[in-house]
Short mmCIF file of C-alpha atoms in Angstrom, two decimals:
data_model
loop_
_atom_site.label_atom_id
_atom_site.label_comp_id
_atom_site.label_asym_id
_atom_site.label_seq_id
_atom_site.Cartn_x
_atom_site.Cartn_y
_atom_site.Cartn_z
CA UNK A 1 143.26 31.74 195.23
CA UNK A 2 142.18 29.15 192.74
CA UNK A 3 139.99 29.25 189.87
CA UNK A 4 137.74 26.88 191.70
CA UNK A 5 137.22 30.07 194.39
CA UNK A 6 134.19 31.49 193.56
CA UNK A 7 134.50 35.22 194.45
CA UNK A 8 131.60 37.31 196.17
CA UNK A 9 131.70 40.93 196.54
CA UNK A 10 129.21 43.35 196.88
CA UNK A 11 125.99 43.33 194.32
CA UNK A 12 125.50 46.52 192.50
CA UNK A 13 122.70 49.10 192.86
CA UNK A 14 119.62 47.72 191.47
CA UNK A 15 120.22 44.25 192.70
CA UNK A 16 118.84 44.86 196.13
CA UNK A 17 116.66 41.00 195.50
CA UNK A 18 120.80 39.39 195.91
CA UNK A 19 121.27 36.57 198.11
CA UNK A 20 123.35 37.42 201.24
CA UNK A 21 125.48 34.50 202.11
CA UNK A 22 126.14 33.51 205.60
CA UNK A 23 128.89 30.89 205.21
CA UNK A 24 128.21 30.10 209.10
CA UNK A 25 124.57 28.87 207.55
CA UNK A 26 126.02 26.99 204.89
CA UNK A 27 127.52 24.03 206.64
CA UNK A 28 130.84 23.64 208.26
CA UNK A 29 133.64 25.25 207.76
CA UNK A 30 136.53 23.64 207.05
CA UNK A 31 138.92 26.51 206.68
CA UNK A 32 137.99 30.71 207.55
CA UNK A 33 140.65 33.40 207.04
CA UNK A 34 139.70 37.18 206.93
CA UNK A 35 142.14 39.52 206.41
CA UNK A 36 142.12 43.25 205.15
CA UNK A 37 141.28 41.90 201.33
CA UNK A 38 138.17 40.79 202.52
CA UNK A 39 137.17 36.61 204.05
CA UNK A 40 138.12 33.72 202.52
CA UNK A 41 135.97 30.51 203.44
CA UNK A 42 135.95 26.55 202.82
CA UNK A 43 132.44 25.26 203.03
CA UNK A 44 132.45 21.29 203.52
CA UNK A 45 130.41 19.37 200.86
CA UNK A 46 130.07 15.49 200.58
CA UNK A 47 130.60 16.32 196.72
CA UNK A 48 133.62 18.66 197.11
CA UNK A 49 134.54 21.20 199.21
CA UNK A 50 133.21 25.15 197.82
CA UNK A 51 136.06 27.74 198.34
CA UNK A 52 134.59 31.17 198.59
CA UNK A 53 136.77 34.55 198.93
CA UNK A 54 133.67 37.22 200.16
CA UNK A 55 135.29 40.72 199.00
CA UNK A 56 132.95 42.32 200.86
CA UNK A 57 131.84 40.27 203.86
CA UNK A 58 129.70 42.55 205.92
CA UNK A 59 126.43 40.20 207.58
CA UNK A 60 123.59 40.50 205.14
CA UNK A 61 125.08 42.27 202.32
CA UNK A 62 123.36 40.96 198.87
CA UNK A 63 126.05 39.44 196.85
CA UNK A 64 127.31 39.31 193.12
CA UNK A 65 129.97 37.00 191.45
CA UNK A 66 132.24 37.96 189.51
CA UNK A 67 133.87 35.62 187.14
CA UNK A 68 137.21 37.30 185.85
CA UNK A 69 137.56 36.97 181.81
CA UNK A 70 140.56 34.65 181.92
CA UNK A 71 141.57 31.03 180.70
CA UNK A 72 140.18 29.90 183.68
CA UNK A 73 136.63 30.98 182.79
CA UNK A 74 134.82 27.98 182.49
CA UNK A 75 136.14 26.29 185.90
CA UNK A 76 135.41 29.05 187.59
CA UNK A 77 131.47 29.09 186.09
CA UNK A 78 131.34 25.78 187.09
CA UNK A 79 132.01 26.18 190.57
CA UNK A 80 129.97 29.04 190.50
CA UNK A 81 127.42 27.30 189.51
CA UNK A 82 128.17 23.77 192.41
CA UNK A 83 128.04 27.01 194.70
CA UNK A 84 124.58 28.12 192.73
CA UNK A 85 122.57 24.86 193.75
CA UNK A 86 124.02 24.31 197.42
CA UNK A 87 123.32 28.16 198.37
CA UNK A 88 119.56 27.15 197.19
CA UNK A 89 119.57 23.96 198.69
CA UNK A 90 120.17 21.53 196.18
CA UNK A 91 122.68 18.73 195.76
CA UNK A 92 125.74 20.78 193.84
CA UNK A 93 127.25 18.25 192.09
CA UNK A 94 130.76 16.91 191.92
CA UNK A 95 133.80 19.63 191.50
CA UNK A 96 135.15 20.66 188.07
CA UNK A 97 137.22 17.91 186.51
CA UNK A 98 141.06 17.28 187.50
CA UNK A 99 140.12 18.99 190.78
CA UNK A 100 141.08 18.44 193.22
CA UNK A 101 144.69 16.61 192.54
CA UNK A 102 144.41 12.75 191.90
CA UNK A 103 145.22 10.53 193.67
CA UNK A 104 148.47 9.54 191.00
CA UNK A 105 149.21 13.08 190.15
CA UNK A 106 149.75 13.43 194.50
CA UNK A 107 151.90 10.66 194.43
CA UNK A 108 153.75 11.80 191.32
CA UNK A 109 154.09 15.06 193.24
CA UNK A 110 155.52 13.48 195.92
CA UNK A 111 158.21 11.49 194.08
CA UNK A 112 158.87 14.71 192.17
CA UNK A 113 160.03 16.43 195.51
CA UNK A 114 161.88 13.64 196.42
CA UNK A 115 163.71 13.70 193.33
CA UNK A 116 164.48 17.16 193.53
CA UNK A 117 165.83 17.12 196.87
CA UNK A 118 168.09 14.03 195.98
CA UNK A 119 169.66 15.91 192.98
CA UNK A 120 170.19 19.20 194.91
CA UNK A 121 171.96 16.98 197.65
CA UNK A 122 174.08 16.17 195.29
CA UNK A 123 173.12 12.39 194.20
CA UNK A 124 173.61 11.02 190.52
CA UNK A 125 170.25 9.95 188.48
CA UNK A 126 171.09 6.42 189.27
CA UNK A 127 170.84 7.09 193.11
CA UNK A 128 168.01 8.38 192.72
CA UNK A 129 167.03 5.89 190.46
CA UNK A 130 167.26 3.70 193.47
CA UNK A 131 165.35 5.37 195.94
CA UNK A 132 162.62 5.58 193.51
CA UNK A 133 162.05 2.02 193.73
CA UNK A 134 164.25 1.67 190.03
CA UNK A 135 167.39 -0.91 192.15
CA UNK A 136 167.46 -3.66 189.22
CA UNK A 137 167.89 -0.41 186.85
CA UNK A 138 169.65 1.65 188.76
CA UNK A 139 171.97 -1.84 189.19
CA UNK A 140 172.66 -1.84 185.20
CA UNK A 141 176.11 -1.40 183.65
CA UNK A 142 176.83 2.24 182.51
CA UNK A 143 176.41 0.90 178.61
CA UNK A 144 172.97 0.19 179.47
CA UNK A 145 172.03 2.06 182.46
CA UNK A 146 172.52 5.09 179.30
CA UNK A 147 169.53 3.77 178.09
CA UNK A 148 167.26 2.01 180.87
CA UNK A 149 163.81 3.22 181.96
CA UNK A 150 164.67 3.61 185.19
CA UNK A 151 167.26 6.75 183.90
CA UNK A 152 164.87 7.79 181.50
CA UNK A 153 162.35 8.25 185.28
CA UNK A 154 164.81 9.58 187.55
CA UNK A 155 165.73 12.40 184.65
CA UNK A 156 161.84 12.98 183.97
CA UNK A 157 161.24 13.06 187.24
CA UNK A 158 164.13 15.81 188.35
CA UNK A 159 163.34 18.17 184.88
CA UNK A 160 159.93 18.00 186.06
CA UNK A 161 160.63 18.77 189.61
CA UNK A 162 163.02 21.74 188.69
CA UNK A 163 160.30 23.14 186.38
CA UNK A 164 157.85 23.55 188.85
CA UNK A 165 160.28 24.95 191.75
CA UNK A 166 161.41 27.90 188.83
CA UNK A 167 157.48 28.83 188.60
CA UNK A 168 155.44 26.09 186.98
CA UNK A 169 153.89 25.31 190.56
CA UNK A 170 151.55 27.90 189.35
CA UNK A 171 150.46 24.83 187.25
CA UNK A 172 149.17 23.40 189.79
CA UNK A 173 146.41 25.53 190.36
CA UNK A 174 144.83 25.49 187.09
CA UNK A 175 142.35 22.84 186.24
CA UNK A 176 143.61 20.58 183.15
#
């Protein structure tokens, strides 16, 4: 889960006015899992997909959100709130900044991985330097290949990498 889901569950006694959501009703579905912690659902939007986890997801149920107290609060209002206007028929408005991943921070990513699996076959920065697209530095003598760009990349590149294979992939996740 993200902090873009917005989580449903059950509303509480006294709420009995509660939308029920029928994500079947809401447009198409790009993605439905359920499972014994309840149904998680991708609703397809032109302005960004809405990922909903329904705790409770018995048919015509009224719903509450709830919005866990975290650093993640204000993302996850703001989907809530994208949710808000589509469940009442309104355009909801694009998703919360730095979500989802752009379109450099994929292809960073990528070269990340690539990096990474280099290394941990056992090639030297300047290898990789070269399969990064780095040749003319990678091509350097060892006096200044010490302090090129391209090494400067290729180490940046692996640190990063190995950071988020020991747990920082969590990173990920969070909106910046």
């Amino acid at each position: 889960m993200t902090a873009v889901t917005v989580i449903l569950d059950a509303a509480p006694e006294g709420f009995g006015a509660a939308k029920a959501v029928d994500p079947l009703k809401l447009g198409s579905l790009l993605a439905d899992q359920a499972g014994a912690e309840g149904r998680h659902v991708v609703v397809a939007d032109r302005d960004g997909a809405h990922s909903l986890w329904l705790r409770d997801p018995t048919p015509g149920q009224p719903l509450a959100a709830i919005i866990p107290l975290d650093k993640d609060f204000t993302t996850r209002v703001t989907s809530l709130l994208r949710f808000h206007r589509r469940l009442f028929g309104k355009q909801s408005g694009p998703p919360p900044r730095g979500w989802p991943l752009s379109a450099y921070r994929q292809a960073r990513l990528a070269m990340m991985l690539q990096a990474l699996d280099l290394r941990m076959s056992g090639a030297s920065y300047r290898q990789i330097a070269a399969a990064m697209g780095r040749e003319d530095d990678a091509a350097l003598p060892a006096t200044e290949w010490k302090t090129s760009a391209g090494r400067s990349f290729a180490i940046r590149l692996v640190r990063d990498a190995t950071a988020l294979m020991n747990g920082d992939y969590r990173k990920l996740l969070r909106i910046r």
